[in-house]
PDB file of C-alpha atoms and ligand atoms in Angstrom:
ATOM      1  CA  MET F  20      73.263  53.421 -52.045  1.00 54.00           C
ATOM      2  CA  SER F  21      73.128  52.284 -48.456  1.00 62.00           C
ATOM      3  CA  GLN F  22      71.401  49.003 -47.803  1.00 65.00           C
ATOM      4  CA  PRO F  23      69.284  48.390 -44.720  1.00 67.00           C
ATOM      5  CA  ALA F  24      71.026  46.096 -42.233  1.00 68.00           C
ATOM      6  CA  ALA F  25      70.269  42.498 -43.099  1.00 74.00           C
ATOM      7  CA  GLN F  26      67.800  40.916 -40.705  1.00 77.00           C
ATOM      8  CA  PRO F  27      67.244  37.192 -40.487  1.00 89.00           C
ATOM      9  CA  ALA F  28      63.888  36.133 -41.888  1.00 95.00           C
ATOM     10  CA  TYR F  29      61.267  35.329 -39.275  1.00 96.00           C
ATOM     11  CA  VAL F  30      57.582  34.698 -38.842  1.00 97.00           C
ATOM     12  CA  ILE F  31      55.414  35.592 -35.872  1.00 98.00           C
ATOM     13  CA  ASP F  32      53.277  32.903 -34.271  1.00 98.00           C
ATOM     14  CA  GLN F  33      50.363  34.236 -32.253  1.00 98.00           C
ATOM     15  CA  MET F  34      50.714  33.581 -28.522  1.00 98.00           C
ATOM     16  CA  ILE F  35      48.061  35.841 -26.930  1.00 98.00           C
ATOM     17  CA  SER F  36      45.120  37.175 -28.926  1.00 98.00           C
ATOM     18  CA  ALA F  37      43.961  40.796 -28.858  1.00 98.00           C
ATOM     19  CA  LYS F  38      40.692  39.561 -27.354  1.00 98.00           C
ATOM     20  CA  SER F  39      42.430  37.775 -24.468  1.00 98.00           C
ATOM     21  CA  ILE F  40      44.540  40.855 -23.773  1.00 99.00           C
ATOM     22  CA  ALA F  41      41.439  43.068 -23.658  1.00 98.00           C
ATOM     23  CA  ALA F  42      39.637  40.689 -21.292  1.00 98.00           C
ATOM     24  CA  ARG F  43      42.640  40.480 -18.985  1.00 99.00           C
ATOM     25  CA  ILE F  44      43.018  44.273 -18.904  1.00 98.00           C
ATOM     26  CA  GLU F  45      39.381  44.654 -17.877  1.00 98.00           C
ATOM     27  CA  ALA F  46      39.927  42.299 -14.941  1.00 98.00           C
ATOM     28  CA  LEU F  47      43.184  44.008 -13.931  1.00 98.00           C
ATOM     29  CA  ALA F  48      41.514  47.425 -14.069  1.00 98.00           C
ATOM     30  CA  ARG F  49      38.960  46.329 -11.463  1.00 98.00           C
ATOM     31  CA  LEU F  50      41.788  45.243  -9.101  1.00 98.00           C
ATOM     32  CA  ILE F  51      43.625  48.532  -9.601  1.00 98.00           C
ATOM     33  CA  GLU F  52      40.438  50.512  -8.941  1.00 98.00           C
ATOM     34  CA  THR F  53      40.050  48.694  -5.629  1.00 98.00           C
ATOM     35  CA  GLU F  54      43.677  49.297  -4.661  1.00 98.00           C
ATOM     36  CA  PHE F  55      43.492  53.021  -5.454  1.00 98.00           C
ATOM     37  CA  HIS F  56      39.936  53.679  -4.361  1.00 98.00           C
ATOM     38  CA  GLY F  57      39.796  57.221  -2.943  1.00 97.00           C
ATOM     39  CA  THR F  58      43.068  58.381  -4.531  1.00 97.00           C
ATOM     40  CA  GLU F  59      42.597  61.963  -5.667  1.00 97.00           C
ATOM     41  CA  LYS F  60      44.628  61.626  -8.881  1.00 98.00           C
ATOM     42  CA  LEU F  61      46.673  58.529  -9.646  1.00 98.00           C
ATOM     43  CA  VAL F  62      49.954  59.049 -11.529  1.00 98.00           C
ATOM     44  CA  VAL F  63      50.187  56.284 -14.135  1.00 99.00           C
ATOM     45  CA  VAL F  64      53.786  55.983 -15.338  1.00 98.00           C
ATOM     46  CA  GLY F  65      54.433  54.151 -18.602  1.00 98.00           C
ATOM     47  CA  LEU F  66      57.941  52.850 -19.252  1.00 98.00           C
ATOM     48  CA  LEU F  67      58.805  53.787 -22.823  1.00 97.00           C
ATOM     49  CA  ARG F  68      58.611  52.519 -25.361  1.00 96.00           C
ATOM     50  CA  GLY F  69      57.226  48.998 -24.969  1.00 97.00           C
ATOM     51  CA  SER F  70      54.327  49.892 -22.663  1.00 98.00           C
ATOM     52  CA  PHE F  71      52.692  52.553 -24.826  1.00 98.00           C
ATOM     53  CA  VAL F  72      49.888  50.368 -26.180  1.00 98.00           C
ATOM     54  CA  PHE F  73      49.261  48.659 -22.839  1.00 99.00           C
ATOM     55  CA  ILE F  74      49.051  51.948 -20.910  1.00 99.00           C
ATOM     56  CA  ALA F  75      46.695  53.403 -23.536  1.00 98.00           C
ATOM     57  CA  ASP F  76      44.270  50.487 -23.164  1.00 98.00           C
ATOM     58  CA  LEU F  77      44.701  50.233 -19.390  1.00 99.00           C
ATOM     59  CA  VAL F  78      43.951  53.871 -18.548  1.00 98.00           C
ATOM     60  CA  ARG F  79      40.817  53.772 -20.707  1.00 98.00           C
ATOM     61  CA  GLU F  80      39.546  50.904 -18.552  1.00 98.00           C
ATOM     62  CA  LEU F  81      40.230  52.723 -15.272  1.00 98.00           C
ATOM     63  CA  ARG F  82      37.280  54.452 -13.673  1.00 98.00           C
ATOM     64  CA  LEU F  83      39.579  56.604 -11.555  1.00 97.00           C
ATOM     65  CA  PRO F  84      41.023  60.103 -11.974  1.00 98.00           C
ATOM     66  CA  VAL F  85      44.443  59.567 -13.557  1.00 98.00           C
ATOM     67  CA  GLU F  86      47.378  61.565 -14.777  1.00 98.00           C
ATOM     68  CA  VAL F  87      49.680  59.942 -17.352  1.00 98.00           C
ATOM     69  CA  ASP F  88      53.440  60.383 -17.497  1.00 98.00           C
ATOM     70  CA  PHE F  89      56.308  58.488 -19.088  1.00 98.00           C
ATOM     71  CA  LEU F  90      59.765  57.405 -18.034  1.00 98.00           C
ATOM     72  CA  GLU F  91      62.337  56.066 -20.447  1.00 97.00           C
ATOM     73  CA  VAL F  92      65.215  53.979 -19.192  1.00 93.00           C
ATOM     74  CA  SER F  93      67.800  51.969 -20.986  1.00 86.00           C
ATOM     75  CA  SER F  94      69.344  48.845 -19.555  1.00 68.00           C
ATOM     76  CA  TYR F  95      72.673  47.489 -20.589  1.00 60.00           C
ATOM     77  CA  GLY F  96      74.991  44.816 -19.299  1.00 49.00           C
ATOM     78  CA  ASP F  97      78.762  45.143 -19.499  1.00 48.00           C
ATOM     79  CA  GLY F  98      79.465  41.858 -21.174  1.00 45.00           C
ATOM     80  CA  MET F  99      81.029  39.414 -18.763  1.00 42.00           C
ATOM     81  CA  GLU F 100      79.604  40.805 -15.535  1.00 42.00           C
ATOM     82  CA  SER F 101      76.092  40.008 -14.408  1.00 42.00           C
ATOM     83  CA  SER F 102      75.849  43.485 -12.834  1.00 49.00           C
ATOM     84  CA  ARG F 103      73.488  45.552 -14.944  1.00 64.00           C
ATOM     85  CA  GLU F 104      73.000  49.266 -14.945  1.00 74.00           C
ATOM     86  CA  VAL F 105      69.917  51.232 -15.880  1.00 81.00           C
ATOM     87  CA  ARG F 106      70.183  54.788 -17.236  1.00 89.00           C
ATOM     88  CA  ILE F 107      67.402  57.404 -17.315  1.00 93.00           C
ATOM     89  CA  LEU F 108      66.876  58.591 -20.896  1.00 96.00           C
ATOM     90  CA  LYS F 109      63.705  60.592 -20.185  1.00 98.00           C
ATOM     91  CA  ASP F 110      62.628  61.472 -16.682  1.00 98.00           C
ATOM     92  CA  LEU F 111      59.099  62.114 -15.407  1.00 98.00           C
ATOM     93  CA  ARG F 112      57.576  65.573 -15.784  1.00 98.00           C
ATOM     94  CA  THR F 113      55.498  65.002 -12.655  1.00 97.00           C
ATOM     95  CA  GLY F 114      56.800  65.261  -9.104  1.00 98.00           C
ATOM     96  CA  ILE F 115      55.563  62.140  -7.320  1.00 98.00           C
ATOM     97  CA  GLU F 116      56.353  62.979  -3.688  1.00 98.00           C
ATOM     98  CA  GLY F 117      53.285  62.095  -1.598  1.00 98.00           C
ATOM     99  CA  ARG F 118      51.418  60.838  -4.682  1.00 98.00           C
ATOM    100  CA  ASP F 119      49.933  57.443  -5.540  1.00 98.00           C
ATOM    101  CA  VAL F 120      51.814  55.980  -8.490  1.00 98.00           C
ATOM    102  CA  LEU F 121      51.269  53.001 -10.794  1.00 98.00           C
ATOM    103  CA  VAL F 122      54.231  51.924 -12.930  1.00 99.00           C
ATOM    104  CA  VAL F 123      53.248  50.198 -16.180  1.00 98.00           C
ATOM    105  CA  GLU F 124      55.810  47.872 -17.779  1.00 98.00           C
ATOM    106  CA  ASP F 125      55.592  45.655 -20.852  1.00 98.00           C
ATOM    107  CA  ILE F 126      57.680  42.647 -19.774  1.00 97.00           C
ATOM    108  CA  VAL F 127      59.541  41.650 -16.642  1.00 97.00           C
ATOM    109  CA  ASP F 128      62.422  39.485 -17.776  1.00 96.00           C
ATOM    110  CA  THR F 129      65.639  39.455 -15.684  1.00 95.00           C
ATOM    111  CA  GLY F 130      63.966  41.991 -13.381  1.00 95.00           C
ATOM    112  CA  TYR F 131      66.799  44.558 -13.465  1.00 93.00           C
ATOM    113  CA  THR F 132      64.704  47.257 -15.102  1.00 95.00           C
ATOM    114  CA  LEU F 133      61.686  47.001 -12.809  1.00 96.00           C
ATOM    115  CA  SER F 134      63.747  46.733  -9.616  1.00 96.00           C
ATOM    116  CA  HIS F 135      65.796  49.773 -10.612  1.00 95.00           C
ATOM    117  CA  VAL F 136      62.717  51.810 -11.485  1.00 97.00           C
ATOM    118  CA  ILE F 137      61.060  50.883  -8.168  1.00 97.00           C
ATOM    119  CA  ARG F 138      64.189  51.968  -6.265  1.00 96.00           C
ATOM    120  CA  LEU F 139      64.434  55.199  -8.246  1.00 96.00           C
ATOM    121  CA  LEU F 140      60.798  56.188  -7.785  1.00 97.00           C
ATOM    122  CA  ASN F 141      60.716  55.153  -4.105  1.00 98.00           C
ATOM    123  CA  SER F 142      63.642  57.519  -3.494  1.00 97.00           C
ATOM    124  CA  ARG F 143      61.214  60.339  -4.423  1.00 98.00           C
ATOM    125  CA  ASN F 144      58.910  59.382  -1.537  1.00 98.00           C
ATOM    126  CA  PRO F 145      55.595  58.595  -3.188  1.00 98.00           C
ATOM    127  CA  HIS F 146      52.688  57.858  -0.836  1.00 98.00           C
ATOM    128  CA  LYS F 147      52.037  54.518  -2.541  1.00 98.00           C
ATOM    129  CA  LEU F 148      53.863  52.838  -5.436  1.00 98.00           C
ATOM    130  CA  ARG F 149      52.474  49.825  -7.278  1.00 98.00           C
ATOM    131  CA  THR F 150      53.570  48.091 -10.466  1.00 99.00           C
ATOM    132  CA  ILE F 151      51.864  46.242 -13.270  1.00 99.00           C
ATOM    133  CA  ALA F 152      53.436  44.282 -16.124  1.00 99.00           C
ATOM    134  CA  LEU F 153      51.591  42.890 -19.112  1.00 98.00           C
ATOM    135  CA  LEU F 154      53.960  39.930 -19.385  1.00 98.00           C
ATOM    136  CA  ASP F 155      56.219  38.085 -16.968  1.00 98.00           C
ATOM    137  CA  LYS F 156      58.927  35.538 -17.757  1.00 98.00           C
ATOM    138  CA  PRO F 157      59.603  34.121 -14.276  1.00 97.00           C
ATOM    139  CA  SER F 158      62.087  31.537 -15.607  1.00 97.00           C
ATOM    140  CA  ARG F 159      64.432  34.356 -16.698  1.00 96.00           C
ATOM    141  CA  ARG F 160      64.578  36.168 -13.366  1.00 97.00           C
ATOM    142  CA  GLU F 161      67.980  37.278 -12.018  1.00 96.00           C
ATOM    143  CA  VAL F 162      66.720  39.863  -9.513  1.00 96.00           C
ATOM    144  CA  ASP F 163      64.082  39.011  -6.929  1.00 96.00           C
ATOM    145  CA  VAL F 164      61.308  41.349  -8.015  1.00 97.00           C
ATOM    146  CA  ARG F 165      57.781  40.961  -9.244  1.00 96.00           C
ATOM    147  CA  ALA F 166      55.062  43.287 -10.386  1.00 98.00           C
ATOM    148  CA  ASP F 167      52.056  43.666  -8.086  1.00 98.00           C
ATOM    149  CA  TRP F 168      49.856  42.626 -11.016  1.00 98.00           C
ATOM    150  CA  THR F 169      50.762  40.641 -14.123  1.00 98.00           C
ATOM    151  CA  GLY F 170      48.734  40.128 -17.273  1.00 98.00           C
ATOM    152  CA  PHE F 171      50.207  36.836 -18.407  1.00 98.00           C
ATOM    153  CA  GLU F 172      53.069  34.578 -17.394  1.00 98.00           C
ATOM    154  CA  ILE F 173      54.889  33.358 -20.483  1.00 98.00           C
ATOM    155  CA  PRO F 174      57.724  30.917 -21.174  1.00 98.00           C
ATOM    156  CA  ASP F 175      61.205  32.005 -22.239  1.00 97.00           C
ATOM    157  CA  GLU F 176      60.331  33.058 -25.789  1.00 97.00           C
ATOM    158  CA  PHE F 177      61.136  36.286 -27.617  1.00 97.00           C
ATOM    159  CA  VAL F 178      57.827  38.075 -28.111  1.00 98.00           C
ATOM    160  CA  VAL F 179      56.636  41.070 -30.130  1.00 98.00           C
ATOM    161  CA  GLY F 180      53.461  43.027 -30.771  1.00 98.00           C
ATOM    162  CA  TYR F 181      51.061  45.125 -28.723  1.00 98.00           C
ATOM    163  CA  GLY F 182      53.765  47.790 -28.301  1.00 98.00           C
ATOM    164  CA  ILE F 183      56.705  45.396 -28.039  1.00 98.00           C
ATOM    165  CA  ASP F 184      59.319  45.441 -30.806  1.00 96.00           C
ATOM    166  CA  TYR F 185      61.924  43.407 -32.572  1.00 96.00           C
ATOM    167  CA  ALA F 186      64.512  45.923 -33.824  1.00 94.00           C
ATOM    168  CA  GLN F 187      61.800  48.633 -33.774  1.00 94.00           C
ATOM    169  CA  ARG F 188      59.386  46.554 -35.836  1.00 96.00           C
ATOM    170  CA  ASP F 189      56.096  44.842 -35.006  1.00 98.00           C
ATOM    171  CA  ARG F 190      54.985  47.217 -32.221  1.00 98.00           C
ATOM    172  CA  ASN F 191      51.768  47.767 -34.190  1.00 98.00           C
ATOM    173  CA  LEU F 192      50.595  44.144 -34.115  1.00 98.00           C
ATOM    174  CA  PRO F 193      47.326  43.970 -32.161  1.00 98.00           C
ATOM    175  CA  HIS F 194      48.273  40.671 -30.476  1.00 98.00           C
ATOM    176  CA  ILE F 195      51.350  39.192 -28.766  1.00 98.00           C
ATOM    177  CA  GLY F 196      53.299  36.766 -30.902  1.00 98.00           C
ATOM    178  CA  LYS F 197      56.536  34.849 -30.640  1.00 98.00           C
ATOM    179  CA  VAL F 198      59.308  35.298 -33.124  1.00 97.00           C
ATOM    180  CA  ARG F 199      60.354  32.193 -35.038  1.00 96.00           C
ATOM    181  CA  PHE F 200      63.386  32.436 -37.295  1.00 95.00           C
ATOM    182  CA  THR F 201      63.009  30.709 -40.626  1.00 95.00           C
ATOM    183  CA  GLU F 202      66.636  30.755 -41.750  1.00 82.00           C
TER     184      GLU F 202
HETATM  185  P1  5GP K 330      64.631  43.162 -17.665  1.00 88.14           P
HETATM  186  O1  5GP K 330      63.510  42.639 -16.814  1.00 88.14           O
HETATM  187  O2  5GP K 330      65.519  42.047 -18.161  1.00 88.14           O
HETATM  188  O3  5GP K 330      65.422  44.267 -17.027  1.00 88.14           O
HETATM  189  O4  5GP K 330      64.119  43.855 -18.945  1.00 88.14           O
HETATM  190  C1  5GP K 330      62.858  43.840 -19.378  1.00 88.14           C
HETATM  191  C2  5GP K 330      62.864  44.500 -20.743  1.00 88.14           C
HETATM  192  O5  5GP K 330      63.564  43.683 -21.689  1.00 88.14           O
HETATM  193  C3  5GP K 330      61.457  44.606 -21.261  1.00 88.14           C
HETATM  194  O6  5GP K 330      60.855  45.784 -20.810  1.00 88.14           O
HETATM  195  C4  5GP K 330      61.695  44.584 -22.749  1.00 88.14           C
HETATM  196  O7  5GP K 330      62.014  45.868 -23.203  1.00 88.14           O
HETATM  197  C5  5GP K 330      62.902  43.679 -22.919  1.00 88.14           C
HETATM  198  N1  5GP K 330      62.443  42.306 -23.219  1.00 88.14           N
HETATM  199  C6  5GP K 330      62.414  41.244 -22.397  1.00 88.14           C
HETATM  200  N2  5GP K 330      61.889  40.166 -23.010  1.00 88.14           N
HETATM  201  C7  5GP K 330      61.566  40.574 -24.255  1.00 88.14           C
HETATM  202  C8  5GP K 330      60.953  39.911 -25.377  1.00 88.14           C
HETATM  203  O8  5GP K 330      60.583  38.730 -25.368  1.00 88.14           O
HETATM  204  N3  5GP K 330      60.760  40.674 -26.488  1.00 88.14           N
HETATM  205  C9  5GP K 330      61.142  41.981 -26.556  1.00 88.14           C
HETATM  206  N4  5GP K 330      60.936  42.624 -27.689  1.00 88.14           N
HETATM  207  N5  5GP K 330      61.714  42.634 -25.521  1.00 88.14           N
HETATM  208  C10 5GP K 330      61.921  41.933 -24.388  1.00 88.14           C
HETATM  209 MG1   MG K 331      60.205  47.572 -21.043  1.00 88.14          MG
HETATM  210 MG1   MG K 332      62.903  46.845 -26.917  1.00 88.14          MG
END
């Protein structure tokens, strides 16, 4: 019988409560509504998979006509080099030329993913492209990029919950927590 891969034991310490996340999303939604006031139909692009809970809550706070689409990219380094590449695993269904677009990301860490996605989507000539990230770890940045709006700045900790996983677990936690290994 095959055994599941051994995972070190860990506990999750709450860092940001579900209530704080909800309050922050309400405030961010008002800023986004102002920025996109008058847009006929905003294309909200969630980066899979980590942003799926955030985008679901965010679009339900937006009093704007929106269309929802998803983009899945995978980042990988090549070991020794600091050059990172980002591959498209699932492209948008929507053509964004001339459209107003909001990219929704879970965490900006080194910044490679967000900067690549911005470059990629800008090459399709949207009318306006803005970005929002639930979490930002500025101390980890390797590429000079920041989201137009950020939910929370956090220290260099490995976090899970609210859509964000550790080895595909814990996405269903309603809050953001930090992983603490116990062995
Ligand atoms: P980067 O900004 O380094 O290109 O990549 C950001 C991505 O790395 C995030 O979208 C997320 O998938 C992953 N990531 C960064 N920090 C964390 C973390 O603390 N926990 C988890 N689960 N993923 C993280
Ligand atoms: Mg992500
Ligand atoms: Mg992940």
